[in-house]
XYZ file of C-alpha atoms in Angstrom:
655
model
C -23.046 10.894 -47.728
C -26.419 9.509 -48.786
C -27.622 9.896 -52.375
C -30.898 11.662 -53.131
C -33.597 9.227 -54.121
C -35.066 11.516 -56.807
C -38.485 9.861 -56.540
C -41.692 10.292 -54.599
C -42.054 8.803 -51.146
C -43.354 5.222 -50.784
C -46.535 6.110 -48.880
C -47.518 2.501 -48.202
C -44.178 1.634 -46.686
C -44.321 4.823 -44.660
C -47.762 3.930 -43.312
C -46.718 0.380 -42.481
C -43.676 1.740 -40.611
C -45.895 4.114 -38.603
C -48.272 1.267 -37.690
C -45.273 -0.808 -36.728
C -44.291 1.776 -34.169
C -47.725 1.585 -32.563
C -48.330 -2.176 -33.025
C -45.016 -3.989 -33.745
C -46.667 -7.362 -33.453
C -48.955 -6.530 -36.394
C -46.137 -6.079 -38.891
C -44.557 -9.093 -40.566
C -42.758 -10.060 -43.754
C -44.365 -11.059 -47.070
C -43.238 -11.683 -50.627
C -44.479 -9.024 -53.041
C -45.438 -9.480 -56.688
C -41.776 -9.022 -57.737
C -40.598 -11.831 -55.441
C -38.972 -9.403 -52.997
C -39.312 -9.515 -49.239
C -41.139 -6.548 -47.708
C -42.967 -5.518 -44.539
C -46.793 -5.611 -44.451
C -49.585 -5.316 -41.900
C -51.273 -8.508 -40.670
C -54.814 -7.196 -40.710
C -56.240 -10.023 -38.639
C -53.844 -9.294 -35.768
C -54.413 -5.558 -36.135
C -58.186 -6.047 -35.839
C -57.646 -8.058 -32.670
C -55.454 -5.308 -31.264
C -58.318 -2.830 -31.722
C -60.953 -4.747 -29.782
C -61.313 -6.244 -26.326
C -63.368 -9.249 -27.581
C -61.904 -12.401 -29.096
C -62.360 -12.419 -32.878
C -63.160 -15.723 -34.677
C -60.353 -17.620 -36.371
C -58.066 -20.616 -35.929
C -54.946 -20.377 -33.770
C -51.911 -22.659 -33.377
C -48.523 -22.515 -31.721
C -46.022 -22.308 -34.545
C -42.965 -20.513 -35.781
C -43.062 -19.480 -39.412
C -41.569 -17.002 -41.860
C -41.708 -16.112 -45.506
C -40.000 -18.878 -47.456
C -40.185 -21.617 -44.829
C -41.973 -24.074 -47.139
C -39.499 -23.304 -49.892
C -36.611 -23.993 -47.469
C -38.069 -27.403 -46.652
C -38.544 -28.152 -50.345
C -34.971 -27.010 -51.078
C -33.547 -29.374 -48.468
C -35.303 -32.249 -50.233
C -34.531 -31.239 -53.793
C -32.397 -33.570 -55.894
C -29.160 -32.127 -57.298
C -26.831 -33.353 -60.013
C -23.510 -32.553 -58.365
C -20.382 -34.477 -57.377
C -17.195 -34.088 -55.342
C -14.019 -33.913 -57.417
C -10.675 -34.766 -55.736
C -7.853 -32.238 -55.778
C -4.695 -34.120 -54.819
C -2.221 -31.215 -55.335
C -4.138 -29.052 -52.826
C -4.366 -31.886 -50.319
C -1.907 -32.991 -47.650
C -0.970 -36.645 -47.054
C -3.768 -37.682 -49.487
C -2.976 -41.376 -49.300
C -3.068 -41.744 -45.513
C -5.255 -38.933 -44.067
C -8.776 -39.502 -42.797
C -9.745 -35.811 -42.825
C -11.706 -34.015 -45.544
C -11.774 -30.403 -46.717
C -14.697 -29.739 -49.076
C -14.843 -26.599 -51.181
C -18.308 -25.535 -52.274
C -21.754 -24.457 -51.160
C -22.538 -26.214 -47.917
C -26.136 -27.065 -48.827
C -24.897 -28.924 -51.838
C -22.116 -30.572 -49.836
C -24.537 -31.652 -47.113
C -26.755 -33.266 -49.781
C -23.788 -35.079 -51.279
C -22.738 -36.436 -47.885
C -26.155 -37.819 -46.973
C -25.394 -41.406 -47.973
C -21.691 -41.703 -47.147
C -21.991 -40.130 -43.692
C -25.548 -40.926 -42.642
C -25.605 -41.148 -38.813
C -21.786 -41.064 -38.751
C -20.930 -37.631 -37.252
C -20.585 -37.355 -33.461
C -20.249 -33.571 -33.266
C -21.290 -30.737 -35.568
C -19.817 -27.433 -34.509
C -20.704 -24.396 -36.675
C -20.355 -20.640 -36.561
C -22.883 -19.488 -39.188
C -23.367 -15.904 -40.393
C -24.933 -13.683 -37.751
C -27.165 -11.745 -40.214
C -25.659 -8.391 -39.342
C -26.424 -6.769 -42.677
C -24.050 -8.512 -45.082
C -25.264 -11.088 -47.536
C -24.543 -14.588 -46.264
C -23.921 -15.840 -49.776
C -25.768 -19.140 -49.695
C -28.402 -19.137 -52.501
C -30.751 -22.065 -52.131
C -31.635 -22.892 -55.716
C -30.227 -25.583 -57.937
C -32.499 -25.263 -60.971
C -30.636 -22.374 -62.634
C -27.238 -22.413 -64.326
C -24.553 -19.818 -63.654
C -25.807 -17.457 -66.324
C -29.319 -17.486 -64.860
C -27.900 -16.838 -61.357
C -25.879 -13.874 -62.634
C -28.867 -12.366 -64.410
C -31.462 -13.172 -61.817
C -29.764 -12.911 -58.418
C -26.359 -11.324 -58.802
C -24.848 -14.376 -57.122
C -22.266 -14.808 -59.902
C -20.230 -12.041 -61.515
C -19.736 -11.673 -65.246
C -16.893 -14.207 -65.219
C -18.976 -16.869 -63.473
C -17.296 -16.347 -60.090
C -19.318 -16.163 -56.897
C -19.928 -12.536 -56.015
C -19.315 -12.373 -52.293
C -18.834 -8.673 -51.799
C -22.488 -7.758 -52.297
C -24.112 -5.906 -49.451
C -27.745 -6.473 -48.640
C -30.089 -3.950 -50.034
C -31.049 -0.985 -47.859
C -33.883 -2.923 -46.245
C -32.928 -6.615 -46.601
C -30.668 -6.502 -43.579
C -33.705 -5.694 -41.424
C -35.459 -8.916 -42.345
C -35.035 -12.366 -40.850
C -36.769 -14.594 -43.375
C -33.782 -15.119 -45.674
C -31.529 -16.037 -42.754
C -34.129 -18.409 -41.279
C -34.523 -20.197 -44.640
C -30.759 -20.419 -45.119
C -30.098 -22.053 -41.751
C -33.277 -24.143 -41.644
C -32.597 -26.206 -44.766
C -29.010 -26.832 -43.702
C -29.893 -27.961 -40.175
C -32.502 -30.339 -41.578
C -29.793 -32.086 -43.635
C -27.172 -31.828 -40.891
C -29.392 -33.684 -38.412
C -29.346 -36.772 -40.678
C -25.559 -36.962 -40.418
C -25.481 -37.052 -36.598
C -25.035 -40.331 -34.747
C -27.924 -41.232 -32.436
C -25.908 -39.939 -29.486
C -24.485 -36.998 -31.464
C -24.939 -33.290 -30.863
C -24.626 -29.908 -32.534
C -23.089 -26.668 -31.212
C -23.980 -23.394 -32.925
C -22.388 -20.029 -32.233
C -24.722 -17.019 -32.493
C -25.109 -13.436 -31.333
C -28.174 -11.386 -30.401
C -29.327 -10.744 -33.988
C -30.764 -14.210 -34.628
C -30.498 -16.116 -31.327
C -34.228 -16.199 -30.681
C -34.990 -17.459 -34.221
C -32.143 -20.000 -34.045
C -33.493 -21.459 -30.818
C -36.967 -21.808 -32.309
C -35.571 -23.435 -35.475
C -33.413 -25.830 -33.459
C -36.397 -26.794 -31.314
C -38.313 -27.631 -34.492
C -35.541 -29.431 -36.368
C -34.048 -31.383 -33.435
C -37.067 -31.501 -31.105
C -37.549 -29.319 -28.025
C -36.914 -32.357 -25.813
C -33.358 -32.601 -27.156
C -32.321 -29.109 -26.004
C -29.151 -29.512 -23.883
C -28.980 -25.833 -22.998
C -27.430 -22.585 -24.204
C -24.031 -21.353 -23.063
C -23.620 -17.607 -22.681
C -20.101 -16.637 -23.743
C -19.008 -13.456 -21.979
C -16.324 -12.020 -24.266
C -15.461 -9.238 -21.767
C -15.620 -6.593 -24.512
C -18.882 -4.604 -24.929
C -19.736 -3.621 -28.490
C -18.831 -0.017 -29.002
C -21.446 0.786 -31.681
C -24.468 -0.280 -29.652
C -27.556 1.924 -29.704
C -29.161 0.127 -26.777
C -27.658 -2.294 -24.332
C -24.070 -2.907 -25.343
C -23.746 -6.654 -25.792
C -20.538 -8.213 -24.634
C -21.677 -11.791 -24.925
C -22.587 -14.328 -27.582
C -24.289 -17.684 -27.343
C -23.493 -21.349 -28.034
C -26.707 -23.329 -28.606
C -26.389 -27.049 -27.820
C -28.814 -29.686 -29.139
C -28.636 -33.468 -29.162
C -30.055 -35.637 -31.930
C -31.441 -37.901 -29.219
C -31.033 -36.585 -25.677
C -31.787 -39.979 -24.094
C -29.133 -41.688 -26.222
C -26.640 -38.907 -25.559
C -27.059 -38.896 -21.780
C -26.857 -42.705 -21.667
C -23.373 -42.716 -23.200
C -22.105 -39.225 -22.380
C -22.273 -36.568 -19.745
C -22.374 -32.796 -20.100
C -18.976 -32.449 -18.513
C -15.699 -30.804 -19.378
C -12.130 -31.374 -18.165
C -11.128 -29.168 -15.224
C -8.906 -26.684 -16.991
C -6.076 -26.635 -14.442
C -6.403 -30.094 -12.919
C -3.260 -31.490 -14.550
C -1.265 -28.398 -13.569
C -2.405 -28.784 -9.941
C -1.495 -32.494 -9.834
C 1.949 -31.840 -11.393
C 2.671 -29.164 -8.790
C 1.579 -31.460 -5.954
C 3.861 -34.214 -7.252
C 6.795 -31.794 -7.444
C 6.191 -30.613 -3.839
C 5.508 -34.111 -2.435
C 8.797 -35.388 -3.892
C 10.682 -33.121 -1.434
C 9.388 -35.032 1.604
C 12.154 -36.084 3.973
C 13.286 -35.893 7.566
C 13.452 -32.082 7.438
C 10.467 -31.543 5.145
C 7.224 -32.943 6.490
C 3.790 -33.460 4.972
C 2.625 -30.383 6.971
C 5.371 -28.354 5.257
C 4.282 -29.701 1.844
C 0.676 -28.719 2.527
C 1.662 -25.242 3.636
C 3.695 -24.709 0.464
C 0.926 -26.176 -1.716
C -1.789 -24.049 -0.141
C 0.325 -20.903 -0.557
C 0.886 -21.722 -4.231
C -2.839 -22.287 -4.795
C -3.750 -18.915 -3.273
C -1.751 -16.995 -5.882
C -3.224 -18.799 -8.933
C -5.563 -16.032 -10.057
C -6.769 -17.901 -13.143
C -7.966 -20.947 -11.120
C -11.675 -21.289 -10.459
C -13.030 -21.518 -6.896
C -13.761 -25.202 -7.412
C -10.175 -25.838 -8.463
C -8.717 -23.839 -5.540
C -10.712 -26.011 -3.115
C -8.342 -28.896 -3.952
C -5.581 -27.407 -1.844
C -4.421 -30.370 0.271
C -2.042 -33.294 -0.277
C -2.527 -36.602 1.561
C 0.029 -39.158 2.744
C -0.020 -40.820 -0.716
C 0.773 -37.593 -2.518
C -2.815 -37.273 -3.890
C -4.522 -33.882 -4.086
C -7.857 -33.707 -2.292
C -10.520 -31.455 -0.844
C -12.916 -31.959 2.119
C -16.657 -32.056 1.220
C -19.583 -31.965 3.612
C -21.482 -35.233 4.101
C -24.591 -33.582 5.547
C -28.043 -34.522 4.181
C -28.670 -31.955 1.407
C -32.463 -31.674 1.626
C -34.488 -29.504 3.981
C -36.439 -32.451 5.366
C -34.714 -34.801 7.813
C -33.071 -37.978 6.477
C -34.375 -41.480 7.408
C -33.255 -42.977 10.694
C -30.472 -45.072 9.073
C -28.773 -41.802 8.067
C -28.202 -40.783 11.679
C -25.759 -43.504 12.801
C -22.725 -41.730 14.363
C -19.197 -42.293 13.068
C -16.575 -43.450 15.618
C -13.387 -41.392 15.684
C -10.454 -43.712 14.757
C -8.177 -42.298 17.514
C -10.443 -41.429 20.444
C -12.931 -44.225 19.723
C -15.737 -41.849 20.586
C -18.770 -40.971 18.408
C -18.518 -37.853 16.327
C -21.384 -35.319 15.959
C -24.066 -36.107 13.350
C -25.349 -33.225 11.121
C -28.740 -31.876 12.239
C -30.599 -33.442 9.290
C -28.471 -36.575 9.088
C -25.774 -37.898 6.756
C -25.882 -37.761 2.969
C -25.522 -41.565 2.770
C -26.968 -44.574 4.663
C -24.907 -46.412 7.272
C -23.737 -49.200 4.923
C -22.282 -46.626 2.512
C -20.647 -44.727 5.350
C -19.033 -47.947 6.588
C -17.667 -48.668 3.154
C -16.259 -45.125 2.864
C -14.558 -45.594 6.250
C -12.899 -48.803 5.076
C -11.715 -47.155 1.842
C -10.202 -44.144 3.708
C -12.621 -41.691 2.067
C -13.686 -40.006 5.314
C -11.737 -37.140 6.891
C -11.844 -36.906 10.705
C -10.792 -33.978 12.833
C -8.214 -34.137 15.595
C -10.823 -35.531 17.943
C -14.496 -36.519 18.063
C -15.725 -32.928 18.462
C -15.602 -32.173 14.740
C -18.169 -33.383 12.181
C -16.273 -35.582 9.623
C -16.124 -34.740 5.915
C -15.741 -36.917 2.844
C -12.444 -36.911 0.952
C -12.625 -36.043 -2.759
C -9.504 -36.903 -4.703
C -8.768 -34.634 -7.661
C -7.585 -37.543 -9.799
C -11.089 -39.058 -9.469
C -12.793 -35.756 -10.270
C -10.940 -34.452 -13.326
C -14.198 -33.334 -14.975
C -16.797 -30.786 -13.990
C -20.302 -29.865 -15.135
C -20.439 -27.489 -18.103
C -21.745 -24.183 -16.744
C -24.161 -21.907 -18.613
C -21.623 -19.048 -18.401
C -18.322 -19.070 -20.279
C -15.833 -16.288 -19.534
C -13.222 -15.741 -22.197
C -12.224 -12.374 -23.601
C -9.157 -13.442 -25.512
C -8.588 -13.918 -29.261
C -6.194 -15.796 -31.485
C -4.906 -12.690 -33.234
C -1.319 -13.167 -32.112
C -1.294 -16.862 -33.020
C -2.737 -16.181 -36.469
C -0.207 -13.441 -36.955
C 2.578 -15.879 -36.029
C 1.243 -18.302 -38.634
C 0.821 -15.394 -41.151
C -2.895 -16.184 -41.572
C -4.966 -13.050 -42.331
C -8.533 -13.562 -41.116
C -11.012 -11.432 -39.191
C -13.181 -12.740 -36.304
C -12.275 -16.422 -36.341
C -13.595 -18.847 -33.725
C -11.236 -19.266 -30.726
C -9.109 -22.441 -30.742
C -9.187 -22.892 -26.964
C -12.976 -22.623 -26.810
C -13.385 -25.126 -29.647
C -10.825 -27.456 -28.126
C -12.628 -27.427 -24.780
C -15.900 -28.538 -26.347
C -14.153 -31.088 -28.560
C -12.613 -32.709 -25.480
C -15.901 -32.540 -23.599
C -18.119 -34.161 -26.233
C -15.911 -36.414 -28.372
C -13.628 -39.383 -27.899
C -11.467 -41.878 -29.800
C -12.308 -42.123 -33.533
C -15.193 -39.636 -33.463
C -15.980 -37.638 -36.606
C -16.520 -33.853 -36.323
C -18.173 -31.671 -38.986
C -18.058 -27.902 -39.573
C -19.956 -26.735 -42.655
C -19.194 -23.054 -42.037
C -15.466 -23.665 -41.783
C -14.210 -20.124 -42.370
C -10.504 -20.075 -41.520
C -10.669 -23.743 -40.383
C -10.362 -22.977 -36.678
C -12.136 -26.209 -35.814
C -9.613 -28.341 -37.781
C -6.841 -26.528 -35.882
C -8.554 -27.201 -32.539
C -9.083 -30.911 -33.381
C -5.400 -31.369 -34.180
C -4.465 -29.608 -30.949
C -6.851 -31.767 -28.895
C -5.561 -34.967 -30.595
C -1.971 -33.968 -29.847
C -2.785 -33.373 -26.182
C -4.764 -36.535 -25.427
C -3.410 -38.817 -28.137
C -6.826 -39.591 -29.677
C -7.717 -40.023 -33.338
C -10.626 -37.710 -33.954
C -11.381 -36.952 -37.632
C -12.958 -33.980 -39.303
C -14.895 -32.757 -42.346
C -14.553 -29.036 -43.108
C -16.883 -27.421 -45.641
C -16.429 -23.887 -46.951
C -17.735 -22.012 -49.969
C -14.811 -20.379 -51.833
C -15.754 -16.841 -50.898
C -13.881 -14.216 -52.932
C -11.374 -12.053 -51.057
C -11.863 -8.316 -51.493
C -8.939 -6.633 -53.208
C -8.542 -4.011 -50.487
C -7.712 -6.523 -47.727
C -4.504 -7.789 -46.162
C -5.415 -11.307 -47.258
C -5.558 -10.184 -50.869
C -2.222 -8.400 -50.537
C -0.751 -11.675 -49.277
C -1.896 -13.442 -52.409
C -5.133 -15.083 -51.236
C -8.045 -14.948 -53.646
C -10.677 -16.952 -51.749
C -11.337 -17.989 -48.167
C -10.661 -21.700 -48.894
C -7.042 -20.860 -49.697
C -6.737 -19.281 -46.239
C -8.403 -22.256 -44.542
C -6.170 -24.872 -46.170
C -3.026 -22.831 -45.439
C -4.065 -22.497 -41.828
C -4.499 -26.242 -41.417
C -1.054 -26.842 -42.935
C 0.694 -24.224 -40.780
C -1.206 -25.131 -37.594
C -0.208 -28.749 -38.167
C 3.416 -27.811 -38.623
C 3.323 -25.715 -35.445
C 1.645 -28.423 -33.365
C 4.074 -31.050 -34.635
C 7.030 -28.823 -33.822
C 5.759 -28.013 -30.318
C 4.503 -31.494 -29.331
C 6.072 -34.015 -31.655
C 2.702 -35.805 -31.663
C 2.214 -38.461 -34.301
C -1.296 -37.482 -35.282
C -3.058 -37.021 -38.628
C -1.990 -33.638 -39.980
C -3.397 -34.212 -43.461
C -6.648 -33.623 -45.344
C -8.160 -34.663 -48.671
C -9.482 -31.721 -50.689
C -12.739 -32.382 -52.563
C -14.536 -29.741 -54.637
C -18.246 -29.534 -55.291
C -18.812 -29.500 -59.038
C -21.409 -30.356 -61.643
C -22.079 -34.036 -62.244
C -19.501 -36.119 -64.119
C -22.219 -37.161 -66.569
C -23.482 -35.468 -69.674
C -27.164 -34.557 -69.965
C -27.739 -37.610 -72.187
C -26.963 -39.824 -69.208
C -30.101 -38.598 -67.427
C -32.454 -38.204 -70.399
C -31.349 -40.481 -73.231
C -34.955 -40.784 -74.353
C -34.936 -37.126 -75.358
C -32.261 -37.723 -77.990
C -33.147 -39.080 -81.377
C -31.824 -42.507 -82.369
C -29.642 -41.148 -85.194
C -27.995 -38.651 -82.800
C -26.958 -41.174 -80.137
C -24.024 -42.667 -82.132
C -22.532 -39.161 -82.327
C -22.295 -39.099 -78.535
C -19.100 -41.083 -78.017
C -19.410 -41.037 -74.259
C -21.955 -40.082 -71.594
C -19.101 -38.862 -69.360
C -17.726 -35.322 -69.604
C -14.365 -35.122 -71.360
C -12.563 -33.284 -68.538
C -13.259 -35.934 -65.882
C -10.511 -38.281 -64.677
C -10.692 -41.829 -63.328
C -10.413 -40.401 -59.806
C -13.380 -38.072 -60.445
C -15.441 -41.066 -61.535
C -14.273 -43.208 -58.594
C -15.341 -40.584 -56.003
C -18.608 -40.081 -57.824
C -19.207 -43.815 -57.402
C -18.316 -43.623 -53.686
C -21.042 -41.012 -53.202
C -23.512 -43.106 -55.175
C -22.817 -46.144 -53.012
C -22.552 -44.281 -49.768
C -18.948 -45.129 -48.942
C -16.794 -42.858 -46.700
C -14.500 -40.639 -48.725
C -11.343 -40.957 -46.611
C -10.548 -44.673 -46.910
C -7.309 -46.013 -48.559
C -7.289 -47.249 -52.135
C -4.816 -48.468 -54.745
C -4.572 -48.586 -58.546
C -2.944 -51.396 -60.528
C -2.372 -52.159 -64.205
C -3.947 -55.350 -65.599
C -3.521 -56.173 -69.318
C -3.244 -52.473 -70.146
C -6.239 -51.432 -68.013
C -6.196 -49.446 -64.772
C -8.076 -51.152 -61.914
C -8.923 -49.157 -58.772
C -9.395 -51.009 -55.477
C -11.092 -48.961 -52.808
C -10.628 -50.082 -49.179
C -9.543 -53.603 -49.982
C -12.535 -54.639 -52.059
C -15.322 -52.345 -50.840
C -15.401 -51.164 -54.419
C -13.318 -52.182 -57.456
C -13.606 -50.020 -60.573
C -12.221 -49.995 -64.116
C -13.109 -47.075 -66.371
C -11.128 -48.044 -69.481
C -12.845 -48.755 -72.795
C -13.147 -52.244 -74.227
C -12.026 -54.043 -71.099
C -10.920 -57.629 -72.008
C -12.411 -60.687 -70.345
C -9.085 -61.343 -68.628
C -9.468 -58.127 -66.635
C -13.124 -58.797 -65.890
C -12.228 -62.257 -64.522
C -9.304 -60.863 -62.509
C -11.674 -58.342 -60.865
C -14.308 -61.021 -60.206
C -11.615 -63.252 -58.674
C -10.971 -60.479 -56.106
C -14.576 -60.968 -54.929
C -15.267 -57.295 -54.248
C -18.470 -56.148 -52.557
C -19.077 -53.776 -55.459
C -17.737 -53.440 -58.997
C -18.263 -50.614 -61.462
C -17.370 -50.036 -65.133
C -18.052 -47.432 -67.792
C -20.781 -48.179 -70.294
C -18.078 -47.900 -72.977
C -15.990 -50.555 -71.195
C -17.959 -53.081 -73.277
C -17.972 -53.284 -77.059
C -21.686 -54.080 -77.282
C -24.694 -55.346 -75.344
C -23.725 -59.024 -75.611
C -20.345 -58.171 -74.038
C -22.078 -56.436 -71.170
C -24.375 -59.417 -70.623
C -21.320 -61.680 -70.653
C -19.707 -59.632 -67.880
C -22.794 -60.099 -65.761
C -22.623 -63.844 -66.261
C -18.935 -63.929 -65.291
C -19.715 -62.191 -61.971
C -22.679 -64.416 -61.277
C -20.528 -67.472 -61.750
C -17.364 -66.349 -59.946
C -18.684 -63.985 -57.235
C -22.495 -63.925 -57.047
C -22.537 -61.616 -53.991
C -20.813 -58.762 -55.871
C -23.034 -55.870 -56.973
C -22.061 -54.774 -60.490
C -22.997 -51.404 -62.012
C -22.018 -49.305 -65.012
C -21.895 -45.540 -65.518
């Protein structure tokens, strides 16, 4: 039941709404004096609508919204944040190459800019669809938690992110907030893609047109690889107009030319391996009483009853004398105009030695190619010369097919999630994700999902790796969205969505290992977005008076560990966050060696010369110490001289 407003009607808003009914193209979004988004009339467009002459004024083709400039500025804004390791929440910390990052994804994307610049082959995201619920990604890093709580309602009174807020009565009708949210993130995400990398984005009808315009702007219209329409076979029951039963998967490359040079928009034929296995099983029965004709009859009968096979797969319904599955394909010239003369040379039947008919417009290939195909046994002749020959396509040579614009899949993973005891609504589908992972990635590729949700993509990557024995790696990013206390997830003990995602990866890994026995990477390192490791004095020492500085014993926050500092240095230097490292004791000090000398660090105080020289002797590429590792300035200068003498190529820094 709606509450009474107990106030007079907003006449301006009413008038704008009435004009919007007559001239919808004249109404757009603006920011009012209070900083709120509202609808207003574009008077210039309205004037043009009321005359049949062209009014003066500049025009340009562009896509804009309220807050677009701010979104660009936000993507470029410097933040003082870090990623803090959480070993207890991780799995196989020491050996895994996967990452699970907890925190706002805009902050995470900024923190990953150096370490993963041009390193990600595939980004696959399922962002909020802007269906009326707040998407909980505030794009401001100049306020502290208290200011957020007072100014935006983003944090509750305890400093926790308030994720249960609904949009205001009108905010759900607007697109500007959503456009700004996705725009800044895609700008940063593009930097992380390899030159031949690509991004896949799930979306429904609410924002698909805006998403396509934003992608064209961020990635370049020339890099559009197409949009897949996903028919989910289940029309929405609450529709007021056309009942949508489909969603979209938008596909863009970072550089289409680089992508198409190395890759093809192809996917594995879903049932190809099943078909080949069946043919092998039937062919193995060949003997004196079971001929090749018998095998083909049985194989064709089996193919006819496979209702889930596509028409293209069912065409491979024959077995040759080698046990290979094949299909006949026409060799006729495909164009309407006739082929050149060289494409009309008749083929001689191998048994009757008579010429076979030539298609009316000629062959698909010139005579030299046809001769080579004959020699390789890739031409199928009829019983005599009266039949036009076909080419022979072996299934084992055609295990992939073009990716169509239509995807039919009406299933869900509800039963599988129930089996794993993972409570989560509307997750991505593992099989759909796995299909695209196999289509677009290969050995050693890195995959990123910065709207991880229940970590479906991590699940799909493990499943794909187990099936094809490849070593793909992933980075999942998810803001720790609070679980409402009236949900099944809350009753099961979950308090935020990250807990669900991490549990799903663990349980999915256990299930895959049990079912396949595959020796793949089932682990992940948990890193959490947090405020910088450094105190304010570290960034603005000049603002503190000279007599106050001695009171500041350290410029590093007291609650930070050596591991926090080490990973902060990795971000600073742009090193990947999943490489192996070790820690050893030297003369009472702890020395950390990251990836066999990529970076060696010691964060103890008053580090003796013996340790300095031992580190220098290791000849690391980089070395880092705390400012308090040295008793005074002369000691710090002495350390620099030691490194210059023993390992001049080492870059030395202090924090």
